[in-house]
XYZ file of C-alpha atoms in Angstrom:
382
model
C 13.948 -11.466 17.911
C 12.277 -13.566 15.309
C 9.398 -13.834 12.897
C 6.192 -15.702 13.738
C 3.709 -16.928 11.136
C 0.003 -17.639 11.393
C -3.008 -18.646 9.302
C -6.378 -16.928 9.790
C -9.871 -17.253 8.415
C -10.503 -15.253 5.232
C -13.995 -14.038 6.140
C -13.547 -12.815 9.700
C -9.756 -12.715 10.020
C -10.100 -15.134 12.966
C -6.885 -16.812 14.162
C -6.740 -20.498 13.179
C -3.185 -21.715 13.828
C 0.445 -20.772 14.255
C 2.705 -22.363 11.615
C 6.072 -20.780 12.459
C 7.952 -24.065 12.899
C 6.875 -25.397 9.510
C 7.837 -22.254 7.510
C 11.128 -22.868 5.703
C 11.181 -19.715 3.580
C 9.042 -16.599 3.392
C 9.232 -13.226 1.640
C 6.852 -10.402 1.019
C 6.689 -6.943 -0.538
C 4.637 -4.224 1.147
C 3.713 -1.371 -1.216
C 1.834 1.901 -1.120
C -1.167 2.492 -3.424
C -1.152 -1.094 -4.626
C -1.358 -4.793 -3.830
C 1.228 -6.225 -1.431
C 2.304 -9.799 -2.242
C 4.170 -12.711 -0.675
C 5.585 -16.174 -1.263
C 5.953 -18.689 1.607
C 7.306 -22.227 1.693
C 6.653 -25.014 4.170
C 8.302 -28.309 5.110
C 5.881 -30.699 6.802
C 7.433 -32.682 9.645
C 7.036 -36.498 9.548
C 5.046 -36.492 12.787
C 3.006 -33.412 11.944
C -0.623 -33.455 13.033
C -1.382 -30.037 11.534
C -4.575 -30.194 9.382
C -2.894 -28.633 6.376
C -5.690 -29.108 3.880
C -8.138 -27.259 6.141
C -5.591 -24.530 6.875
C -4.684 -23.587 3.289
C -7.922 -24.404 1.475
C -10.210 -23.221 0.040
C -8.041 -20.750 -1.881
C -8.962 -17.089 -1.286
C -10.490 -18.254 2.036
C -7.348 -18.279 4.229
C -4.971 -15.496 5.269
C -1.224 -15.962 5.888
C 0.184 -13.562 8.495
C 3.822 -12.579 9.205
C 4.441 -10.942 12.565
C 7.650 -9.401 13.960
C 7.823 -8.942 17.750
C 4.018 -9.013 17.922
C 3.510 -6.460 15.144
C 1.895 -7.665 11.922
C 4.080 -6.621 8.999
C 2.230 -8.547 6.268
C -1.035 -10.412 5.731
C -2.181 -11.927 2.468
C -4.891 -14.195 1.081
C -3.622 -17.593 -0.096
C -4.478 -17.827 -3.810
C -1.948 -20.336 -5.213
C -0.263 -23.606 -4.137
C 2.709 -24.134 -6.453
C 4.279 -26.599 -6.080
C 3.371 -29.354 -3.627
C 6.133 -31.989 -3.764
C 4.924 -35.221 -2.201
C 8.277 -36.946 -1.871
C 9.869 -34.139 0.176
C 6.595 -33.028 1.766
C 7.235 -29.414 0.854
C 4.921 -26.842 -0.659
C 4.833 -23.156 -1.513
C 1.926 -20.745 -1.345
C 1.517 -17.337 -2.957
C -0.485 -14.605 -1.317
C -1.906 -11.110 -2.001
C -3.208 -8.537 0.442
C -6.904 -7.728 0.721
C -6.666 -4.943 -1.869
C -6.384 -7.617 -4.562
C -10.135 -8.220 -4.165
C -10.895 -4.684 -5.340
C -9.943 -5.381 -8.958
C -12.356 -8.311 -8.864
C -15.260 -6.370 -7.322
C -17.619 -4.005 -9.046
C -19.361 -1.362 -6.959
C -22.366 -3.684 -6.935
C -23.022 -7.475 -7.073
C -23.282 -8.942 -10.561
C -27.012 -9.340 -11.072
C -29.561 -7.352 -13.068
C -31.172 -5.532 -10.145
C -27.974 -4.426 -8.435
C -26.404 -3.475 -11.774
C -29.211 -1.027 -12.590
C -29.060 0.425 -9.086
C -25.277 0.469 -9.001
C -24.539 4.170 -9.594
C -22.532 5.585 -6.719
C -22.312 9.326 -6.006
C -20.367 11.325 -3.421
C -20.802 15.047 -2.943
C -18.558 17.477 -1.041
C -16.655 14.732 0.765
C -13.048 14.460 1.834
C -10.770 12.073 -0.069
C -11.032 9.720 2.931
C -14.811 10.018 2.827
C -14.897 9.277 -0.904
C -12.593 6.268 -0.423
C -14.835 5.093 2.415
C -17.915 5.232 0.174
C -16.175 3.222 -2.589
C -14.886 0.568 -0.187
C -18.164 0.326 1.718
C -20.014 -0.323 -1.554
C -17.546 -3.020 -2.638
C -16.586 -4.799 0.599
C -19.290 -4.500 3.282
C -22.961 -4.515 4.130
C -24.029 -7.592 2.177
C -23.384 -11.329 2.612
C -20.498 -13.068 4.428
C -18.905 -13.877 1.080
C -18.991 -10.172 0.185
C -17.730 -8.645 3.427
C -13.978 -8.294 4.044
C -12.074 -7.695 7.343
C -11.452 -3.979 6.756
C -11.461 -0.917 8.990
C -12.624 1.873 6.691
C -11.286 5.451 6.805
C -13.358 8.136 8.505
C -15.921 10.115 6.575
C -15.756 13.894 6.439
C -16.555 17.026 4.380
C -14.294 18.165 1.577
C -13.873 19.025 -2.071
C -14.622 15.659 -3.744
C -17.804 15.346 -5.765
C -17.911 12.400 -8.115
C -20.364 10.048 -9.785
C -19.478 6.505 -10.822
C -22.190 5.496 -13.305
C -23.281 1.871 -13.212
C -23.065 1.429 -17.008
C -19.353 2.383 -17.027
C -18.523 -0.868 -15.213
C -16.339 0.603 -12.468
C -14.411 -1.885 -10.363
C -13.521 -0.761 -6.875
C -9.801 -0.797 -7.750
C -10.249 1.284 -10.858
C -12.346 3.849 -8.975
C -9.909 3.981 -6.047
C -6.891 4.358 -8.329
C -8.648 7.164 -10.242
C -9.342 8.929 -6.933
C -5.691 8.603 -5.923
C -4.433 10.042 -9.201
C -6.319 13.337 -9.051
C -4.599 16.563 -7.984
C -3.843 16.307 -4.246
C -5.255 12.770 -4.306
C -4.368 10.654 -1.300
C -1.837 7.934 -0.759
C -3.646 4.873 0.522
C -2.286 1.950 2.500
C -3.993 -1.257 3.585
C -2.113 -1.886 6.864
C -2.640 -5.249 8.582
C -2.880 -5.524 12.370
C -4.042 -7.814 15.151
C -7.256 -6.779 16.867
C -5.827 -8.477 19.995
C -2.361 -9.900 20.508
C -0.337 -11.391 23.365
C 2.665 -13.673 23.566
C 0.426 -16.711 23.963
C -1.284 -16.240 20.627
C -3.326 -13.966 18.480
C -6.884 -12.959 17.743
C -8.360 -11.595 14.521
C -6.287 -10.015 11.787
C -7.730 -7.050 9.914
C -6.595 -4.341 7.515
C -6.852 -0.672 8.444
C -7.334 1.516 5.365
C -5.099 4.548 5.922
C -5.902 7.552 3.717
C -3.351 10.356 3.406
C -3.853 14.124 3.067
C -2.281 13.564 0.576
C 0.694 11.780 2.222
C 0.142 9.252 5.003
C 0.573 10.426 8.619
C 3.519 8.726 10.304
C 6.520 9.300 12.531
C 9.930 10.562 11.357
C 13.211 8.698 11.871
C 16.579 10.503 11.618
C 19.907 8.870 10.624
C 23.366 10.191 9.849
C 24.776 8.185 6.952
C 28.317 9.205 7.934
C 27.984 8.010 11.554
C 29.491 4.713 12.733
C 27.037 1.830 13.148
C 24.279 3.591 11.196
C 21.471 1.026 10.714
C 21.136 1.829 6.969
C 23.496 -0.009 4.625
C 24.048 -0.495 0.890
C 23.166 3.137 0.105
C 22.567 3.838 -3.603
C 21.458 7.155 -5.144
C 19.826 7.736 -8.548
C 18.584 10.867 -10.405
C 16.517 10.382 -13.588
C 14.886 13.110 -15.716
C 13.692 10.979 -18.662
C 10.004 11.376 -17.661
C 10.286 15.089 -16.722
C 7.622 17.389 -18.151
C 7.134 21.156 -18.055
C 3.525 21.116 -19.277
C 0.699 18.620 -19.304
C -2.448 18.057 -21.412
C -5.333 15.853 -20.164
C -7.741 14.578 -22.824
C -11.178 13.476 -21.599
C -14.476 12.276 -22.994
C -15.590 13.138 -26.528
C -14.061 13.140 -30.001
C -12.353 15.554 -32.383
C -13.196 19.212 -31.651
C -15.730 18.215 -28.945
C -13.184 16.311 -26.896
C -12.840 17.636 -23.307
C -9.343 18.950 -22.663
C -7.469 20.624 -19.759
C -3.974 22.032 -19.369
C -1.380 22.512 -16.640
C 1.838 24.467 -17.246
C 2.270 26.798 -14.276
C 4.627 24.918 -11.961
C 8.199 26.247 -11.666
C 11.112 23.848 -11.759
C 14.852 23.518 -12.049
C 14.604 22.603 -15.752
C 13.236 25.251 -18.137
C 13.607 23.485 -21.515
C 10.104 22.698 -22.796
C 9.043 19.032 -22.422
C 5.225 18.685 -22.794
C 3.252 15.455 -22.569
C -0.351 14.278 -22.548
C -2.495 11.673 -20.808
C -5.903 10.244 -21.750
C -8.890 10.009 -19.362
C -11.750 8.933 -21.712
C -14.346 8.476 -18.951
C -14.043 12.037 -17.583
C -16.543 14.615 -18.859
C -15.957 17.361 -16.284
C -13.217 19.859 -17.281
C -12.416 20.863 -13.692
C -11.973 17.219 -12.791
C -9.799 16.778 -15.865
C -7.727 19.817 -14.883
C -6.991 18.165 -11.540
C -5.527 15.182 -13.359
C -3.409 17.404 -15.631
C -1.978 19.235 -12.580
C -1.342 15.968 -10.749
C 0.502 14.548 -13.786
C 2.634 17.682 -13.983
C 3.331 17.897 -10.250
C 4.772 14.386 -10.063
C 6.973 14.757 -13.142
C 8.022 18.426 -12.993
C 11.350 17.544 -11.353
C 13.825 14.715 -11.984
C 12.990 11.503 -10.140
C 15.308 11.232 -7.160
C 15.705 7.710 -5.786
C 17.484 6.493 -2.707
C 17.945 2.847 -1.954
C 19.162 1.309 1.274
C 18.662 -1.668 3.558
C 17.607 -1.217 7.170
C 18.772 -3.423 10.032
C 15.403 -4.427 11.399
C 16.697 -5.520 14.825
C 18.305 -2.118 15.531
C 16.769 -0.671 18.703
C 15.222 2.818 18.687
C 14.104 5.035 21.526
C 10.632 6.111 20.343
C 7.637 7.982 21.730
C 4.606 5.785 22.331
C 1.298 7.154 21.069
C -0.939 8.280 22.712
C 0.718 7.894 26.146
C 3.800 9.940 25.268
C 6.069 7.523 27.141
C 9.500 6.767 25.626
C 9.846 3.046 24.800
C 12.301 0.744 23.054
C 11.230 -0.485 19.624
C 13.115 -2.260 16.887
C 13.517 -0.418 13.603
C 11.368 -2.999 11.809
C 8.520 -2.506 14.310
C 8.728 1.270 13.732
C 8.838 1.320 9.944
C 5.468 1.740 8.284
C 4.308 2.566 4.785
C 4.409 6.379 4.869
C 7.194 6.673 7.444
C 9.533 9.619 6.886
C 13.236 8.730 7.072
C 15.533 11.738 7.178
C 19.105 10.914 6.171
C 22.004 13.281 6.625
C 25.207 13.282 4.644
C 28.211 15.572 4.884
C 28.368 15.546 1.100
C 30.285 13.584 -1.518
C 31.172 13.812 -5.212
C 27.537 14.056 -6.388
C 25.290 14.563 -3.365
C 25.349 17.956 -1.602
C 25.695 18.216 2.157
C 22.411 18.282 4.065
C 19.317 16.458 5.231
C 17.304 14.401 2.740
C 13.787 13.469 3.911
C 12.551 10.247 2.323
C 9.021 8.845 2.242
C 8.723 5.049 2.601
C 6.585 3.716 -0.269
C 7.497 0.065 0.196
C 9.705 -2.470 1.875
C 10.591 -6.144 1.543
C 11.230 -8.812 4.172
C 12.278 -12.441 4.358
C 13.134 -14.605 7.404
C 16.088 -12.374 8.288
C 15.992 -8.911 9.840
C 17.378 -7.155 6.743
C 14.740 -4.799 5.285
C 15.348 -3.287 1.794
C 13.381 -0.039 1.660
C 11.746 1.707 -1.305
C 11.622 5.466 -0.740
C 11.036 8.681 -2.627
C 11.616 12.331 -1.693
C 9.141 13.426 0.946
C 6.720 16.148 -0.196
C 4.613 17.332 2.801
């Protein structure tokens, strides 16, 4: 079991070359609701005939891919070479996943005509449908330099009605983040995959935009922390109530007595001592929309923040159910872990943690050239 590394074209995702033998170090961080990043180092062999300049340049035009047992675990655009050391023939690249483009894309191209016509409106759509509209405006349907190798979420009816006015200068990232932060807003993951893969090589790489309802759909994995040979090590537990709030105020557009305002204070919790806080949303004029933000802010900070930390043994073999065939197959733990996976850990209890099952939601993980996988998790809220 080992990692393989590839470089692909930034426009189409088309496979260009495998560079596994030249990779001397590699690490990446996959995250939910944000930009995944990586750092990768190479040592060029004396007799190398690899066309390195064409493979890594132009910047933002090449994609570095890390694959474990045929499953893409990370893909990122090369944006930095730092450093290239001529004497040792070594160099390091830094990469970011495709979501990085969204903070550098408005919902329209930057010219007078598209700016004036750049207002985007969705009405009675699902969160996935609203995200699709945003991403379609910012990443597809124009020139080759505009289009990105994305598989957009499905459209559908729902409760989201929203207008992004052209004169407010919305970037795609700002609009997508604002959508995620509303009450019941979705978790979103840009998950890389091969369109075709076999042991002889690879085809195009692309990112599938997964949109939760509000959490991401994924399989559940169960582990007993007290069992011998459990594939989770270095277990650490934290409980932090510094950011806890019992009530929330959301301030919107306007000034002084005309300022839009909404409140949320109706969620029960284990702590009853009053701790109220406010957030500002100066672009929002609709009070119902503002109320959704107030409730979302309260929901995520009504209870103490419970954090578990552990490292998974990526090579550990699992007996899993293949979808959609239903056949039981052997997969490694690293192949099975996805952003949004639910990991249920059981403990018989200790000095601070009560006996029971603790479902955890994977919000991130890190990898290097080993099979050790530090996981970032939070309590699962279905």
